[in-house]
CSV table of C-alpha atoms in Angstrom, one decimal:
chain,number,residue,atom,x,y,z
A,1,MET,CA,120.5,87.1,73.0
A,2,GLY,CA,118.1,88.3,75.4
A,3,PRO,CA,115.1,91.3,75.2
A,4,THR,CA,115.5,94.3,74.8
A,5,SER,CA,116.4,95.7,77.6
A,6,TYR,CA,115.0,99.8,78.5
A,7,PRO,CA,115.9,102.1,81.8
A,8,ASP,CA,112.3,102.6,84.2
A,9,TYR,CA,111.7,105.6,82.4
A,10,GLN,CA,108.2,105.9,83.5
A,11,ARG,CA,109.7,105.8,87.2
A,12,LEU,CA,112.6,108.4,85.8
A,13,TYR,CA,109.5,111.0,84.9
A,14,ALA,CA,106.9,110.2,88.0
A,15,GLY,CA,109.3,111.8,90.1
A,16,GLY,CA,111.7,110.4,92.7
A,17,VAL,CA,113.8,112.3,94.6
A,18,GLU,CA,112.1,115.4,93.5
A,19,PRO,CA,107.8,115.9,93.1
A,20,GLY,CA,108.1,116.6,89.5
A,21,LYS,CA,111.3,116.5,88.5
A,22,LEU,CA,113.8,114.0,86.5
A,23,VAL,CA,117.0,114.3,88.0
A,24,ILE,CA,120.6,114.0,86.9
A,25,SER,CA,123.7,114.5,88.4
A,26,LEU,CA,127.2,115.0,86.7
A,27,VAL,CA,130.0,114.6,89.1
A,28,TYR,CA,133.6,114.9,87.4
A,29,GLY,CA,136.7,114.1,89.0
A,30,MET,CA,140.0,116.2,88.9
A,31,ILE,CA,142.1,114.3,86.8
A,32,ASP,CA,145.4,115.5,86.0
A,33,HIS,CA,148.1,115.1,89.0
A,34,ASP,CA,149.4,118.2,88.7
A,35,HIS,CA,146.7,120.8,88.5
A,36,ALA,CA,148.1,123.8,90.2
A,37,GLY,CA,147.4,126.1,87.5
A,38,GLY,CA,144.5,126.3,88.8
A,39,PRO,CA,141.4,124.0,88.5
A,40,GLU,CA,140.3,125.3,84.9
A,41,THR,CA,143.7,124.0,83.5
A,42,ASP,CA,142.6,120.2,84.7
A,43,TYR,CA,141.4,118.3,82.2
A,44,GLY,CA,138.5,117.4,83.8
A,45,TYR,CA,137.1,120.7,83.6
A,46,SER,CA,137.2,120.4,79.6
A,47,GLN,CA,134.9,117.3,79.8
A,48,TYR,CA,132.3,118.5,82.1
A,49,MET,CA,132.0,121.7,79.5
A,50,ALA,CA,131.9,119.2,77.3
A,51,ASN,CA,128.9,116.9,78.5
A,52,LEU,CA,126.8,120.3,79.6
A,53,ARG,CA,127.6,121.7,75.8
A,54,GLU,CA,126.2,118.3,74.4
A,55,ILE,CA,122.9,118.4,76.9
A,56,LEU,CA,122.9,122.1,75.8
A,57,ASN,CA,122.7,121.5,72.3
A,58,GLU,CA,119.5,119.6,72.4
A,59,ASN,CA,118.0,121.5,75.2
A,60,PRO,CA,118.3,125.4,74.4
A,61,GLY,CA,116.2,125.8,76.8
A,62,LEU,CA,118.5,124.6,79.4
A,63,ARG,CA,119.3,127.6,82.0
A,64,ILE,CA,121.2,127.9,85.6
A,65,ALA,CA,118.8,127.8,88.1
A,66,GLY,CA,121.3,128.1,91.4
A,67,SER,CA,124.2,126.5,93.0
A,68,GLU,CA,125.3,125.4,96.4
A,69,PRO,CA,127.4,127.4,97.5
A,70,ALA,CA,125.4,129.8,95.9
A,71,ALA,CA,127.2,132.3,93.4
A,72,ASP,CA,126.4,134.6,90.7
A,73,PHE,CA,126.6,133.7,87.3
A,74,SER,CA,125.4,136.3,85.4
A,75,GLN,CA,128.6,138.1,84.6
A,76,ILE,CA,132.1,138.4,85.7
A,77,LYS,CA,134.4,140.9,86.3
A,78,LEU,CA,137.4,141.0,84.8
A,79,ALA,CA,141.2,143.0,86.0
A,80,SER,CA,140.4,145.7,84.1
A,81,GLY,CA,137.4,146.4,85.7
A,82,LYS,CA,135.6,145.3,82.3
A,83,VAL,CA,131.9,143.7,83.6
A,84,VAL,CA,131.5,140.3,81.1
A,85,PRO,CA,127.8,139.1,80.9
A,86,LEU,CA,127.7,135.3,81.1
A,87,THR,CA,125.2,132.5,79.3
A,88,LEU,CA,125.4,129.4,79.9
A,89,SER,CA,126.7,129.2,76.6
A,90,ASP,CA,129.5,131.4,77.5
A,91,ILE,CA,130.2,129.3,80.2
A,92,ILE,CA,130.6,126.1,78.7
A,93,ALA,CA,132.9,128.0,75.9
A,94,THR,CA,135.8,128.2,78.6
A,95,GLY,CA,135.9,124.5,78.7
A,96,GLU,CA,136.5,124.8,74.6
A,97,ASP,CA,138.9,127.7,75.0
A,98,SER,CA,137.4,129.8,74.4
A,99,GLY,CA,134.8,132.1,76.1
A,100,PRO,CA,132.5,134.7,75.7
A,101,ARG,CA,132.6,136.5,72.3
A,102,GLY,CA,134.0,140.4,71.6
A,103,LEU,CA,137.2,139.9,74.2
A,104,THR,CA,140.7,139.7,73.9
A,105,TYR,CA,142.5,136.4,73.5
A,106,ALA,CA,143.9,137.4,77.2
A,107,GLU,CA,140.8,138.7,78.2
A,108,GLN,CA,139.3,135.2,77.3
A,109,GLN,CA,141.9,133.4,79.3
A,110,GLU,CA,141.6,135.1,82.1
A,111,ALA,CA,137.3,134.9,81.6
A,112,LYS,CA,138.3,130.8,81.7
A,113,LYS,CA,140.2,131.1,85.0
A,114,LEU,CA,137.3,133.2,86.8
A,115,VAL,CA,134.5,130.9,85.2
A,116,GLY,CA,136.7,127.9,86.7
A,117,GLN,CA,137.6,129.4,89.9
A,118,LEU,CA,133.4,129.6,90.0
A,119,VAL,CA,132.3,126.1,89.5
A,120,TYR,CA,135.0,124.6,90.7
A,121,LYS,CA,133.7,122.5,94.1
A,122,LYS,CA,129.9,123.7,93.5
A,123,PHE,CA,127.4,122.2,93.1
A,124,VAL,CA,125.4,124.1,90.5
A,125,THR,CA,121.4,123.3,89.2
A,126,TYR,CA,120.9,123.0,85.2
A,127,GLU,CA,117.3,122.7,84.6
A,128,VAL,CA,115.2,123.3,81.7
A,129,PRO,CA,111.0,122.3,81.2
A,130,VAL,CA,109.2,119.8,79.7
A,131,ASN,CA,106.1,118.0,79.3
A,132,VAL,CA,105.3,114.3,79.9
A,133,LYS,CA,102.6,111.9,79.0
A,134,ILE,CA,102.7,108.7,80.3
A,135,GLY,CA,100.5,106.3,79.0
A,136,ALA,CA,96.8,107.0,79.3
A,137,ASP,CA,97.5,109.4,82.3
A,138,ALA,CA,97.4,113.5,81.9
A,139,GLU,CA,100.1,115.3,81.0
A,140,LYS,CA,102.0,117.2,83.4
A,141,PRO,CA,105.1,119.6,83.6
A,142,VAL,CA,108.5,117.4,84.4
A,143,THR,CA,111.5,119.9,85.5
A,144,ILE,CA,114.3,117.8,84.3
A,145,LYS,CA,117.9,119.3,86.8
A,146,ILE,CA,120.7,118.4,86.0
A,147,LEU,CA,123.4,118.4,88.9
A,148,GLY,CA,126.5,119.2,87.9
A,149,TYR,CA,129.2,119.5,90.2
A,150,TYR,CA,133.1,119.6,88.8
A,151,GLY,CA,136.6,119.2,91.3
A,152,ALA,CA,135.8,115.6,92.6
A,153,GLU,CA,138.7,114.5,94.9
A,154,SER,CA,139.4,112.5,97.7
A,155,ASP,CA,136.4,113.3,99.8
A,156,SER,CA,133.2,110.9,99.4
A,157,ALA,CA,130.8,114.3,100.1
A,158,PRO,CA,130.1,115.3,96.9
A,159,HIS,CA,129.6,111.4,95.4
A,160,LYS,CA,127.4,111.0,98.5
A,161,PHE,CA,125.3,113.9,98.0
A,162,ALA,CA,124.8,113.4,94.6
A,163,ILE,CA,124.0,110.1,94.8
A,164,LYS,CA,121.0,110.4,97.6
A,165,HIS,CA,119.5,113.6,95.3
A,166,SER,CA,119.7,112.0,92.3
A,167,ASP,CA,117.4,109.4,90.2
A,168,VAL,CA,120.8,109.4,87.3
A,169,PHE,CA,124.0,109.4,88.8
A,170,LEU,CA,127.1,109.7,86.6
A,171,TYR,CA,130.7,110.1,87.7
A,172,ASN,CA,133.6,111.0,85.7
A,173,GLY,CA,137.1,110.5,86.9
A,174,HIS,CA,139.7,108.4,88.3
A,175,SER,CA,138.6,105.2,89.7
A,176,SER,CA,141.4,104.7,92.2
A,177,ILE,CA,141.5,101.3,91.8
A,178,GLY,CA,138.3,100.8,93.9
A,179,TYR,CA,139.4,102.7,97.6
A,180,ARG,CA,138.3,106.2,98.7
A,181,PRO,CA,135.9,108.0,97.5
A,182,LEU,CA,133.5,106.0,95.6
A,183,ASP,CA,134.8,102.3,97.5
A,184,PRO,CA,131.0,100.9,98.5
A,185,SER,CA,132.7,100.0,101.8
A,186,ARG,CA,132.2,104.2,102.7
A,187,PHE,CA,128.1,103.9,101.9
A,188,ARG,CA,125.7,103.3,103.6
A,189,LYS,CA,122.1,102.1,103.3
A,190,GLU,CA,120.9,105.5,104.2
A,191,ASP,CA,123.1,106.9,101.6
A,192,PHE,CA,120.5,105.6,98.8
A,193,PRO,CA,117.6,107.4,97.6
A,194,ALA,CA,114.6,104.5,97.9
A,195,SER,CA,113.7,105.5,94.5
A,196,TYR,CA,114.3,103.6,91.1
A,197,GLN,CA,118.0,105.0,90.1
A,198,ILE,CA,121.0,104.7,87.7
A,199,LEU,CA,124.4,104.9,89.1
A,200,PHE,CA,127.0,105.5,85.7
A,201,VAL,CA,130.6,105.2,86.9
A,202,ASP,CA,132.6,106.3,83.7
A,203,GLY,CA,136.3,105.2,85.6
A,204,CYS,CA,139.5,103.4,85.5
A,205,VAL,CA,138.1,99.4,84.8
A,206,SER,CA,134.8,100.1,87.3
A,207,TYR,CA,133.3,97.0,86.9
A,208,ASN,CA,135.9,95.1,89.2
A,209,TYR,CA,135.4,98.1,92.2
A,210,TYR,CA,131.6,99.5,91.9
A,211,GLU,CA,129.4,96.6,90.7
A,212,LYS,CA,128.1,93.8,92.7
A,213,ASP,CA,128.6,95.5,96.5
A,214,TYR,CA,126.5,98.6,95.4
A,215,ILE,CA,123.7,96.2,95.3
A,216,PRO,CA,122.7,95.2,99.1
A,217,LEU,CA,123.0,98.7,99.9
A,218,LYS,CA,119.6,99.7,97.6
A,219,GLU,CA,116.3,99.1,98.9
A,220,GLY,CA,114.5,96.6,96.4
A,221,GLY,CA,118.1,96.0,95.2
A,222,THR,CA,117.7,95.6,91.2
A,223,LYS,CA,114.6,96.6,90.9
A,224,ASN,CA,115.3,99.6,92.2
A,225,LEU,CA,119.1,100.1,91.0
A,226,ASP,CA,120.7,99.7,87.4
A,227,LEU,CA,124.5,99.9,87.4
A,228,ILE,CA,126.3,100.7,84.2
A,229,THR,CA,130.2,100.6,84.8
A,230,ASN,CA,133.3,99.3,82.5
A,231,GLY,CA,135.2,96.2,81.9
A,232,ILE,CA,138.6,97.9,81.0
A,233,GLU,CA,139.9,101.6,81.3
A,234,ALA,CA,137.8,104.0,79.7
A,235,PRO,CA,139.9,107.1,78.3
A,236,ALA,CA,139.3,110.3,79.6
A,237,TYR,CA,139.5,111.8,75.9
A,238,ARG,CA,135.8,112.6,74.4
A,239,SER,CA,134.6,112.0,78.2
A,240,GLY,CA,132.6,114.6,78.3
A,241,TYR,CA,131.1,114.2,75.1
A,242,ALA,CA,130.4,110.9,75.1
A,243,LEU,CA,128.7,111.4,78.5
A,244,GLY,CA,127.3,114.5,77.3
A,245,ARG,CA,125.8,112.2,74.4
A,246,PHE,CA,124.3,110.0,77.1
A,247,VAL,CA,122.3,112.0,79.1
A,248,ALA,CA,121.0,114.2,75.7
A,249,THR,CA,120.0,110.5,74.8
A,250,LEU,CA,118.1,109.6,77.8
A,251,ILE,CA,116.1,112.8,77.9
A,252,ASN,CA,115.5,113.8,74.0
A,253,GLY,CA,112.2,111.9,74.5
A,254,ARG,CA,112.5,108.7,72.2
A,255,GLN,CA,113.0,106.6,74.9
A,256,ALA,CA,116.1,104.9,74.0
A,257,SER,CA,117.1,101.2,74.9
A,258,TYR,CA,120.5,100.4,77.1
A,259,LYS,CA,121.5,99.1,73.8
A,260,ASP,CA,121.1,102.9,72.4
A,261,LEU,CA,122.5,104.4,75.4
A,262,LEU,CA,125.5,102.8,75.0
A,263,GLN,CA,126.3,102.7,71.3
A,264,SER,CA,125.5,107.4,72.2
A,265,ALA,CA,128.3,107.1,74.2
A,266,ALA,CA,130.3,104.6,71.8
A,267,ALA,CA,133.5,107.5,71.8
A,268,THR,CA,134.7,106.0,74.7
A,269,ASP,CA,133.6,102.3,74.4
A,270,SER,CA,134.8,100.4,77.4
A,271,LEU,CA,133.5,97.4,77.2
A,272,ARG,CA,130.6,98.9,79.0
A,273,VAL,CA,128.2,96.4,80.6
A,274,VAL,CA,124.6,97.6,82.4
A,275,ASP,CA,123.5,95.1,85.6
A,276,GLY,CA,120.0,95.3,87.5
A,277,GLU,CA,117.8,96.0,84.0
A,278,LEU,CA,116.4,92.5,83.4
A,279,ASP,CA,113.7,93.2,86.0
A,280,ASN,CA,113.0,96.7,85.2
A,281,THR,CA,109.0,96.8,83.7
A,282,TYR,CA,109.6,99.6,81.1
A,283,SER,CA,108.6,99.2,77.4
A,284,PRO,CA,107.5,101.4,74.9
A,285,ALA,CA,104.2,99.4,74.4
A,286,ARG,CA,103.2,99.2,78.0
A,287,PHE,CA,103.9,102.1,78.9
A,288,PRO,CA,104.0,105.0,75.4
A,289,ILE,CA,105.8,108.3,76.6
A,290,THR,CA,105.7,111.9,75.3
A,291,VAL,CA,107.9,114.6,75.9
A,292,ARG,CA,106.6,117.9,74.7
A,293,LYS,CA,109.6,119.8,75.2
């Protein structure tokens, strides 16, 4: 067994794609082959919300900071004219087949549809502030930014945007048997930031399709890129929970090893492997990091 490996936390917290921020993108694809009932009826919607739930549970200060295209997430208006205020917890609850408190079941189902339409095919920004001290450096404020997108299908644009603008990219959805939209042949070097990055592709046998071909596209190769893929099909069931645990563990301030990070996502363990981590330089002794919420 080789030495314990870690993400390069000192580089993640130093600010890669955005100064003063650690940016983590969550791109969720449509899972069902028929989602004519609306985006909120697709199984991927419930998993996106489950992911956010796990992050929120450990980061109660998480808030929606905006979206692209812009939208109002503070309230919805039911067909009856009733205005329903929303918290992030209310929004997440719609993925659990409930919703804002104080509503009838019929009103909750209407709220779920409205919220589903609100987040569908939008990049929604969720942020929580922390303070980070790396080694002997002075403590500094860092914003943990979650860039969430639900509704990815065959278009590569959401994936390219998220990869270009994230320090950590997670995709959950169909692998599409290695063709569109994440096929490395669709990407160019300029689609990746020059900074250190983690890519986690959670789909059907993603190791076969989305592994070594990304490395030549990244400036610095494995010195700037860690890849997490799975060797067998990852189940959709509880995938949101599993990836939510991964993200929550990554940012909990305890600087988990890759072994512990993969264990945190064991609810959908699919022979996951990490590639590119062997030339990372982080260790708890070399770069002691304190994260204060």
